[in-house]
Amino acid sequence: MHSDPGFSPPASPELSQCLGEPDPHASAKLNAVNVALMSKPAYWHTVLSMLQNNPAVFKPPVSMQ
């Protein structure tokens, strides 16, 4: 759970699972803005479109460094 008292977690457990934990380096206000943005279908449509249309960019594994 997040220790920042100003952070409001997403309402549904399903959405919370998709969004993950808040950024511990960001303020509660910025985390709230990110949750609001990622709570909109348009955000996920954009992510899906990027993944489908840019396979060369997203194919290489992400470094664990």
PDB file of N, CA, C and O in Angstrom:
ATOM      1  N   MET A   1       0.836  -1.188   0.000  1.00  0.00           N
ATOM      2  CA  MET A   1       0.000   0.000   0.000  1.00  0.00           C
ATOM      3  C   MET A   1       0.877   1.246   0.000  1.00  0.00           C
ATOM      4  O   MET A   1       1.994   1.228   0.458  1.00  0.00           O
ATOM      5  N   HIS A   2       0.374   2.339  -0.469  1.00  0.00           N
ATOM      6  CA  HIS A   2       1.121   3.577  -0.602  1.00  0.00           C
ATOM      7  C   HIS A   2       1.032   4.384   0.683  1.00  0.00           C
ATOM      8  O   HIS A   2      -0.025   4.484   1.294  1.00  0.00           O
ATOM      9  N   SER A   3       2.142   4.973   1.102  1.00  0.00           N
ATOM     10  CA  SER A   3       2.173   5.708   2.368  1.00  0.00           C
ATOM     11  C   SER A   3       1.806   7.181   2.231  1.00  0.00           C
ATOM     12  O   SER A   3       1.634   7.848   3.224  1.00  0.00           O
ATOM     13  N   ASP A   4       1.687   7.700   1.028  1.00  0.00           N
ATOM     14  CA  ASP A   4       1.360   9.109   0.832  1.00  0.00           C
ATOM     15  C   ASP A   4      -0.108   9.343   1.155  1.00  0.00           C
ATOM     16  O   ASP A   4      -0.991   8.775   0.527  1.00  0.00           O
ATOM     17  N   PRO A   5      -0.414  10.178   2.156  1.00  0.00           N
ATOM     18  CA  PRO A   5      -1.809  10.374   2.549  1.00  0.00           C
ATOM     19  C   PRO A   5      -2.672  11.064   1.499  1.00  0.00           C
ATOM     20  O   PRO A   5      -3.884  10.952   1.532  1.00  0.00           O
ATOM     21  N   GLY A   6      -2.059  11.717   0.527  1.00  0.00           N
ATOM     22  CA  GLY A   6      -2.837  12.399  -0.502  1.00  0.00           C
ATOM     23  C   GLY A   6      -3.177  11.520  -1.693  1.00  0.00           C
ATOM     24  O   GLY A   6      -3.892  11.940  -2.586  1.00  0.00           O
ATOM     25  N   PHE A   7      -2.673  10.297  -1.703  1.00  0.00           N
ATOM     26  CA  PHE A   7      -2.911   9.414  -2.838  1.00  0.00           C
ATOM     27  C   PHE A   7      -4.240   8.704  -2.690  1.00  0.00           C
ATOM     28  O   PHE A   7      -4.570   8.184  -1.639  1.00  0.00           O
ATOM     29  N   SER A   8      -5.021   8.690  -3.775  1.00  0.00           N
ATOM     30  CA  SER A   8      -6.287   7.965  -3.798  1.00  0.00           C
ATOM     31  C   SER A   8      -6.163   6.819  -4.788  1.00  0.00           C
ATOM     32  O   SER A   8      -5.981   7.043  -5.975  1.00  0.00           O
ATOM     33  N   PRO A   9      -6.263   5.571  -4.314  1.00  0.00           N
ATOM     34  CA  PRO A   9      -6.144   4.445  -5.231  1.00  0.00           C
ATOM     35  C   PRO A   9      -7.340   4.349  -6.156  1.00  0.00           C
ATOM     36  O   PRO A   9      -8.403   4.901  -5.866  1.00  0.00           O
ATOM     37  N   PRO A  10      -7.197   3.675  -7.284  1.00  0.00           N
ATOM     38  CA  PRO A  10      -8.325   3.486  -8.208  1.00  0.00           C
ATOM     39  C   PRO A  10      -9.479   2.775  -7.508  1.00  0.00           C
ATOM     40  O   PRO A  10      -9.263   1.982  -6.591  1.00  0.00           O
ATOM     41  N   ALA A  11     -10.679   3.070  -7.949  1.00  0.00           N
ATOM     42  CA  ALA A  11     -11.879   2.536  -7.304  1.00  0.00           C
ATOM     43  C   ALA A  11     -12.031   1.030  -7.464  1.00  0.00           C
ATOM     44  O   ALA A  11     -12.416   0.349  -6.532  1.00  0.00           O
ATOM     45  N   SER A  12     -11.750   0.487  -8.631  1.00  0.00           N
ATOM     46  CA  SER A  12     -11.988  -0.937  -8.838  1.00  0.00           C
ATOM     47  C   SER A  12     -10.694  -1.735  -8.699  1.00  0.00           C
ATOM     48  O   SER A  12      -9.625  -1.282  -9.106  1.00  0.00           O
ATOM     49  N   PRO A  13     -10.790  -2.937  -8.137  1.00  0.00           N
ATOM     50  CA  PRO A  13      -9.598  -3.782  -8.015  1.00  0.00           C
ATOM     51  C   PRO A  13      -9.009  -4.155  -9.380  1.00  0.00           C
ATOM     52  O   PRO A  13      -7.790  -4.259  -9.514  1.00  0.00           O
ATOM     53  N   GLU A  14      -9.862  -4.328 -10.386  1.00  0.00           N
ATOM     54  CA  GLU A  14      -9.383  -4.670 -11.718  1.00  0.00           C
ATOM     55  C   GLU A  14      -8.527  -3.547 -12.287  1.00  0.00           C
ATOM     56  O   GLU A  14      -7.458  -3.780 -12.844  1.00  0.00           O
ATOM     57  N   LEU A  15      -9.010  -2.320 -12.152  1.00  0.00           N
ATOM     58  CA  LEU A  15      -8.246  -1.175 -12.657  1.00  0.00           C
ATOM     59  C   LEU A  15      -6.956  -1.005 -11.865  1.00  0.00           C
ATOM     60  O   LEU A  15      -5.899  -0.744 -12.431  1.00  0.00           O
ATOM     61  N   SER A  16      -7.037  -1.182 -10.581  1.00  0.00           N
ATOM     62  CA  SER A  16      -5.849  -1.068  -9.744  1.00  0.00           C
ATOM     63  C   SER A  16      -4.787  -2.070 -10.173  1.00  0.00           C
ATOM     64  O   SER A  16      -3.596  -1.763 -10.199  1.00  0.00           O
ATOM     65  N   GLN A  17      -5.224  -3.266 -10.540  1.00  0.00           N
ATOM     66  CA  GLN A  17      -4.300  -4.295 -11.000  1.00  0.00           C
ATOM     67  C   GLN A  17      -3.612  -3.868 -12.304  1.00  0.00           C
ATOM     68  O   GLN A  17      -2.434  -4.140 -12.501  1.00  0.00           O
ATOM     69  N   CYS A  18      -4.330  -3.196 -13.164  1.00  0.00           N
ATOM     70  CA  CYS A  18      -3.753  -2.724 -14.434  1.00  0.00           C
ATOM     71  C   CYS A  18      -2.786  -1.571 -14.221  1.00  0.00           C
ATOM     72  O   CYS A  18      -1.772  -1.472 -14.900  1.00  0.00           O
ATOM     73  N   LEU A  19      -3.112  -0.685 -13.306  1.00  0.00           N
ATOM     74  CA  LEU A  19      -2.314   0.520 -13.122  1.00  0.00           C
ATOM     75  C   LEU A  19      -1.072   0.302 -12.276  1.00  0.00           C
ATOM     76  O   LEU A  19      -0.112   1.046 -12.393  1.00  0.00           O
ATOM     77  N   GLY A  20      -1.089  -0.689 -11.423  1.00  0.00           N
ATOM     78  CA  GLY A  20       0.055  -0.937 -10.567  1.00  0.00           C
ATOM     79  C   GLY A  20       0.145   0.050  -9.421  1.00  0.00           C
ATOM     80  O   GLY A  20      -0.792   0.801  -9.143  1.00  0.00           O
ATOM     81  N   GLU A  21       1.272   0.046  -8.789  1.00  0.00           N
ATOM     82  CA  GLU A  21       1.498   0.914  -7.639  1.00  0.00           C
ATOM     83  C   GLU A  21       1.830   2.338  -8.084  1.00  0.00           C
ATOM     84  O   GLU A  21       2.375   2.533  -9.165  1.00  0.00           O
ATOM     85  N   PRO A  22       1.529   3.312  -7.242  1.00  0.00           N
ATOM     86  CA  PRO A  22       1.899   4.696  -7.565  1.00  0.00           C
ATOM     87  C   PRO A  22       3.420   4.857  -7.555  1.00  0.00           C
ATOM     88  O   PRO A  22       4.133   4.087  -6.916  1.00  0.00           O
ATOM     89  N   ASP A  23       3.880   5.852  -8.266  1.00  0.00           N
ATOM     90  CA  ASP A  23       5.311   6.142  -8.325  1.00  0.00           C
ATOM     91  C   ASP A  23       5.739   6.755  -6.995  1.00  0.00           C
ATOM     92  O   ASP A  23       5.275   7.831  -6.621  1.00  0.00           O
ATOM     93  N   PRO A  24       6.639   6.093  -6.250  1.00  0.00           N
ATOM     94  CA  PRO A  24       7.047   6.625  -4.947  1.00  0.00           C
ATOM     95  C   PRO A  24       7.850   7.922  -5.052  1.00  0.00           C
ATOM     96  O   PRO A  24       7.985   8.643  -4.073  1.00  0.00           O
ATOM     97  N   HIS A  25       8.350   8.236  -6.250  1.00  0.00           N
ATOM     98  CA  HIS A  25       9.137   9.457  -6.432  1.00  0.00           C
ATOM     99  C   HIS A  25       8.263  10.646  -6.844  1.00  0.00           C
ATOM    100  O   HIS A  25       8.748  11.773  -6.885  1.00  0.00           O
ATOM    101  N   ALA A  26       6.997  10.382  -7.136  1.00  0.00           N
ATOM    102  CA  ALA A  26       6.091  11.444  -7.576  1.00  0.00           C
ATOM    103  C   ALA A  26       5.207  11.890  -6.411  1.00  0.00           C
ATOM    104  O   ALA A  26       4.989  11.148  -5.458  1.00  0.00           O
ATOM    105  N   SER A  27       4.688  13.075  -6.548  1.00  0.00           N
ATOM    106  CA  SER A  27       3.779  13.603  -5.526  1.00  0.00           C
ATOM    107  C   SER A  27       2.425  12.908  -5.620  1.00  0.00           C
ATOM    108  O   SER A  27       2.099  12.272  -6.632  1.00  0.00           O
ATOM    109  N   ALA A  28       1.649  13.048  -4.571  1.00  0.00           N
ATOM    110  CA  ALA A  28       0.304  12.468  -4.574  1.00  0.00           C
ATOM    111  C   ALA A  28      -0.531  13.074  -5.699  1.00  0.00           C
ATOM    112  O   ALA A  28      -1.315  12.371  -6.345  1.00  0.00           O
ATOM    113  N   LYS A  29      -0.340  14.364  -5.955  1.00  0.00           N
ATOM    114  CA  LYS A  29      -1.104  15.031  -7.008  1.00  0.00           C
ATOM    115  C   LYS A  29      -0.751  14.455  -8.383  1.00  0.00           C
ATOM    116  O   LYS A  29      -1.641  14.179  -9.193  1.00  0.00           O
ATOM    117  N   LEU A  30       0.531  14.259  -8.643  1.00  0.00           N
ATOM    118  CA  LEU A  30       0.942  13.699  -9.923  1.00  0.00           C
ATOM    119  C   LEU A  30       0.454  12.257 -10.065  1.00  0.00           C
ATOM    120  O   LEU A  30      -0.021  11.855 -11.119  1.00  0.00           O
ATOM    121  N   ASN A  31       0.540  11.467  -9.000  1.00  0.00           N
ATOM    122  CA  ASN A  31       0.029  10.102  -9.046  1.00  0.00           C
ATOM    123  C   ASN A  31      -1.475  10.096  -9.308  1.00  0.00           C
ATOM    124  O   ASN A  31      -1.975   9.263 -10.054  1.00  0.00           O
ATOM    125  N   ALA A  32      -2.201  11.036  -8.720  1.00  0.00           N
ATOM    126  CA  ALA A  32      -3.649  11.122  -8.947  1.00  0.00           C
ATOM    127  C   ALA A  32      -3.945  11.470 -10.408  1.00  0.00           C
ATOM    128  O   ALA A  32      -4.882  10.924 -11.014  1.00  0.00           O
ATOM    129  N   VAL A  33      -3.153  12.359 -10.980  1.00  0.00           N
ATOM    130  CA  VAL A  33      -3.325  12.722 -12.390  1.00  0.00           C
ATOM    131  C   VAL A  33      -3.053  11.504 -13.273  1.00  0.00           C
ATOM    132  O   VAL A  33      -3.802  11.237 -14.224  1.00  0.00           O
ATOM    133  N   ASN A  34      -2.008  10.753 -12.959  1.00  0.00           N
ATOM    134  CA  ASN A  34      -1.693   9.559 -13.742  1.00  0.00           C
ATOM    135  C   ASN A  34      -2.814   8.527 -13.656  1.00  0.00           C
ATOM    136  O   ASN A  34      -3.179   7.905 -14.657  1.00  0.00           O
ATOM    137  N   VAL A  35      -3.373   8.332 -12.474  1.00  0.00           N
ATOM    138  CA  VAL A  35      -4.490   7.396 -12.309  1.00  0.00           C
ATOM    139  C   VAL A  35      -5.684   7.872 -13.131  1.00  0.00           C
ATOM    140  O   VAL A  35      -6.326   7.081 -13.824  1.00  0.00           O
ATOM    141  N   ALA A  36      -5.965   9.167 -13.084  1.00  0.00           N
ATOM    142  CA  ALA A  36      -7.101   9.707 -13.845  1.00  0.00           C
ATOM    143  C   ALA A  36      -6.885   9.500 -15.345  1.00  0.00           C
ATOM    144  O   ALA A  36      -7.805   9.090 -16.059  1.00  0.00           O
ATOM    145  N   LEU A  37      -5.674   9.749 -15.817  1.00  0.00           N
ATOM    146  CA  LEU A  37      -5.367   9.572 -17.235  1.00  0.00           C
ATOM    147  C   LEU A  37      -5.491   8.106 -17.639  1.00  0.00           C
ATOM    148  O   LEU A  37      -6.137   7.777 -18.636  1.00  0.00           O
ATOM    149  N   MET A  38      -4.886   7.224 -16.858  1.00  0.00           N
ATOM    150  CA  MET A  38      -4.890   5.808 -17.209  1.00  0.00           C
ATOM    151  C   MET A  38      -6.234   5.136 -16.937  1.00  0.00           C
ATOM    152  O   MET A  38      -6.433   3.979 -17.309  1.00  0.00           O
ATOM    153  N   SER A  39      -7.151   5.833 -16.322  1.00  0.00           N
ATOM    154  CA  SER A  39      -8.490   5.302 -16.069  1.00  0.00           C
ATOM    155  C   SER A  39      -9.419   5.496 -17.260  1.00  0.00           C
ATOM    156  O   SER A  39     -10.550   5.013 -17.243  1.00  0.00           O
ATOM    157  N   LYS A  40      -8.940   6.203 -18.265  1.00  0.00           N
ATOM    158  CA  LYS A  40      -9.777   6.480 -19.437  1.00  0.00           C
ATOM    159  C   LYS A  40      -9.501   5.468 -20.544  1.00  0.00           C
ATOM    160  O   LYS A  40      -8.348   5.125 -20.810  1.00  0.00           O
ATOM    161  N   PRO A  41     -10.552   4.981 -21.195  1.00  0.00           N
ATOM    162  CA  PRO A  41     -10.355   4.032 -22.292  1.00  0.00           C
ATOM    163  C   PRO A  41      -9.427   4.557 -23.387  1.00  0.00           C
ATOM    164  O   PRO A  41      -8.665   3.776 -23.970  1.00  0.00           O
ATOM    165  N   ALA A  42      -9.448   5.844 -23.650  1.00  0.00           N
ATOM    166  CA  ALA A  42      -8.606   6.400 -24.714  1.00  0.00           C
ATOM    167  C   ALA A  42      -7.123   6.140 -24.450  1.00  0.00           C
ATOM    168  O   ALA A  42      -6.350   5.924 -25.387  1.00  0.00           O
ATOM    169  N   TYR A  43      -6.721   6.147 -23.204  1.00  0.00           N
ATOM    170  CA  TYR A  43      -5.322   5.870 -22.855  1.00  0.00           C
ATOM    171  C   TYR A  43      -4.950   4.464 -23.319  1.00  0.00           C
ATOM    172  O   TYR A  43      -3.925   4.255 -23.974  1.00  0.00           O
ATOM    173  N   TRP A  44      -5.796   3.489 -22.993  1.00  0.00           N
ATOM    174  CA  TRP A  44      -5.513   2.095 -23.320  1.00  0.00           C
ATOM    175  C   TRP A  44      -5.655   1.837 -24.816  1.00  0.00           C
ATOM    176  O   TRP A  44      -4.933   1.009 -25.372  1.00  0.00           O
ATOM    177  N   HIS A  45      -6.536   2.553 -25.488  1.00  0.00           N
ATOM    178  CA  HIS A  45      -6.633   2.441 -26.951  1.00  0.00           C
ATOM    179  C   HIS A  45      -5.330   2.908 -27.585  1.00  0.00           C
ATOM    180  O   HIS A  45      -4.844   2.308 -28.547  1.00  0.00           O
ATOM    181  N   THR A  46      -4.760   3.976 -27.044  1.00  0.00           N
ATOM    182  CA  THR A  46      -3.501   4.497 -27.558  1.00  0.00           C
ATOM    183  C   THR A  46      -2.365   3.512 -27.314  1.00  0.00           C
ATOM    184  O   THR A  46      -1.547   3.262 -28.204  1.00  0.00           O
ATOM    185  N   VAL A  47      -2.311   2.953 -26.109  1.00  0.00           N
ATOM    186  CA  VAL A  47      -1.274   1.965 -25.796  1.00  0.00           C
ATOM    187  C   VAL A  47      -1.383   0.771 -26.740  1.00  0.00           C
ATOM    188  O   VAL A  47      -0.382   0.327 -27.323  1.00  0.00           O
ATOM    189  N   LEU A  48      -2.592   0.261 -26.917  1.00  0.00           N
ATOM    190  CA  LEU A  48      -2.795  -0.879 -27.805  1.00  0.00           C
ATOM    191  C   LEU A  48      -2.389  -0.534 -29.239  1.00  0.00           C
ATOM    192  O   LEU A  48      -1.710  -1.312 -29.911  1.00  0.00           O
ATOM    193  N   SER A  49      -2.777   0.635 -29.701  1.00  0.00           N
ATOM    194  CA  SER A  49      -2.433   1.058 -31.054  1.00  0.00           C
ATOM    195  C   SER A  49      -0.919   1.134 -31.220  1.00  0.00           C
ATOM    196  O   SER A  49      -0.372   0.698 -32.240  1.00  0.00           O
ATOM    197  N   MET A  50      -0.242   1.682 -30.237  1.00  0.00           N
ATOM    198  CA  MET A  50       1.219   1.780 -30.308  1.00  0.00           C
ATOM    199  C   MET A  50       1.852   0.393 -30.355  1.00  0.00           C
ATOM    200  O   MET A  50       2.772   0.150 -31.126  1.00  0.00           O
ATOM    201  N   LEU A  51       1.354  -0.519 -29.539  1.00  0.00           N
ATOM    202  CA  LEU A  51       1.909  -1.866 -29.514  1.00  0.00           C
ATOM    203  C   LEU A  51       1.669  -2.600 -30.832  1.00  0.00           C
ATOM    204  O   LEU A  51       2.518  -3.351 -31.295  1.00  0.00           O
ATOM    205  N   GLN A  52       0.500  -2.392 -31.417  1.00  0.00           N
ATOM    206  CA  GLN A  52       0.162  -3.065 -32.665  1.00  0.00           C
ATOM    207  C   GLN A  52       0.885  -2.460 -33.867  1.00  0.00           C
ATOM    208  O   GLN A  52       1.218  -3.164 -34.809  1.00  0.00           O
ATOM    209  N   ASN A  53       1.108  -1.162 -33.833  1.00  0.00           N
ATOM    210  CA  ASN A  53       1.654  -0.473 -35.001  1.00  0.00           C
ATOM    211  C   ASN A  53       3.157  -0.241 -34.948  1.00  0.00           C
ATOM    212  O   ASN A  53       3.734   0.223 -35.925  1.00  0.00           O
ATOM    213  N   ASN A  54       3.786  -0.554 -33.834  1.00  0.00           N
ATOM    214  CA  ASN A  54       5.221  -0.329 -33.706  1.00  0.00           C
ATOM    215  C   ASN A  54       5.921  -1.577 -33.176  1.00  0.00           C
ATOM    216  O   ASN A  54       6.661  -1.515 -32.198  1.00  0.00           O
ATOM    217  N   PRO A  55       5.734  -2.730 -33.828  1.00  0.00           N
ATOM    218  CA  PRO A  55       6.330  -3.956 -33.284  1.00  0.00           C
ATOM    219  C   PRO A  55       7.856  -3.916 -33.212  1.00  0.00           C
ATOM    220  O   PRO A  55       8.439  -4.502 -32.321  1.00  0.00           O
ATOM    221  N   ALA A  56       8.488  -3.220 -34.118  1.00  0.00           N
ATOM    222  CA  ALA A  56       9.948  -3.155 -34.088  1.00  0.00           C
ATOM    223  C   ALA A  56      10.436  -2.397 -32.855  1.00  0.00           C
ATOM    224  O   ALA A  56      11.471  -2.731 -32.280  1.00  0.00           O
ATOM    225  N   VAL A  57       9.697  -1.403 -32.445  1.00  0.00           N
ATOM    226  CA  VAL A  57      10.088  -0.612 -31.274  1.00  0.00           C
ATOM    227  C   VAL A  57       9.892  -1.410 -29.994  1.00  0.00           C
ATOM    228  O   VAL A  57      10.708  -1.367 -29.082  1.00  0.00           O
ATOM    229  N   PHE A  58       8.800  -2.167 -29.916  1.00  0.00           N
ATOM    230  CA  PHE A  58       8.445  -2.855 -28.688  1.00  0.00           C
ATOM    231  C   PHE A  58       8.890  -4.309 -28.632  1.00  0.00           C
ATOM    232  O   PHE A  58       8.695  -4.972 -27.627  1.00  0.00           O
ATOM    233  N   LYS A  59       9.513  -4.819 -29.705  1.00  0.00           N
ATOM    234  CA  LYS A  59       9.926  -6.216 -29.724  1.00  0.00           C
ATOM    235  C   LYS A  59      11.107  -6.516 -28.811  1.00  0.00           C
ATOM    236  O   LYS A  59      11.088  -7.519 -28.102  1.00  0.00           O
ATOM    237  N   PRO A  60      12.151  -5.684 -28.795  1.00  0.00           N
ATOM    238  CA  PRO A  60      13.306  -6.019 -27.940  1.00  0.00           C
ATOM    239  C   PRO A  60      12.911  -6.022 -26.461  1.00  0.00           C
ATOM    240  O   PRO A  60      12.087  -5.202 -26.030  1.00  0.00           O
ATOM    241  N   PRO A  61      13.484  -6.930 -25.686  1.00  0.00           N
ATOM    242  CA  PRO A  61      13.180  -6.956 -24.250  1.00  0.00           C
ATOM    243  C   PRO A  61      13.713  -5.713 -23.555  1.00  0.00           C
ATOM    244  O   PRO A  61      14.685  -5.112 -23.994  1.00  0.00           O
ATOM    245  N   VAL A  62      13.073  -5.362 -22.484  1.00  0.00           N
ATOM    246  CA  VAL A  62      13.493  -4.214 -21.681  1.00  0.00           C
ATOM    247  C   VAL A  62      14.623  -4.665 -20.781  1.00  0.00           C
ATOM    248  O   VAL A  62      14.548  -5.710 -20.156  1.00  0.00           O
ATOM    249  N   SER A  63      15.653  -3.880 -20.714  1.00  0.00           N
ATOM    250  CA  SER A  63      16.793  -4.206 -19.860  1.00  0.00           C
ATOM    251  C   SER A  63      16.391  -4.141 -18.392  1.00  0.00           C
ATOM    252  O   SER A  63      15.619  -3.280 -17.983  1.00  0.00           O
ATOM    253  N   MET A  64      16.926  -5.038 -17.593  1.00  0.00           N
ATOM    254  CA  MET A  64      16.648  -5.062 -16.157  1.00  0.00           C
ATOM    255  C   MET A  64      17.632  -4.196 -15.373  1.00  0.00           C
ATOM    256  O   MET A  64      17.655  -4.229 -14.166  1.00  0.00           O
ATOM    257  N   GLN A  65      18.455  -3.407 -16.045  1.00  0.00           N
ATOM    258  CA  GLN A  65      19.445  -2.572 -15.357  1.00  0.00           C
ATOM    259  C   GLN A  65      18.830  -1.347 -14.790  1.00  0.00           C
ATOM    260  O   GLN A  65      18.054  -0.677 -15.217  1.00  0.00           O
TER     261      GLN A  65
END
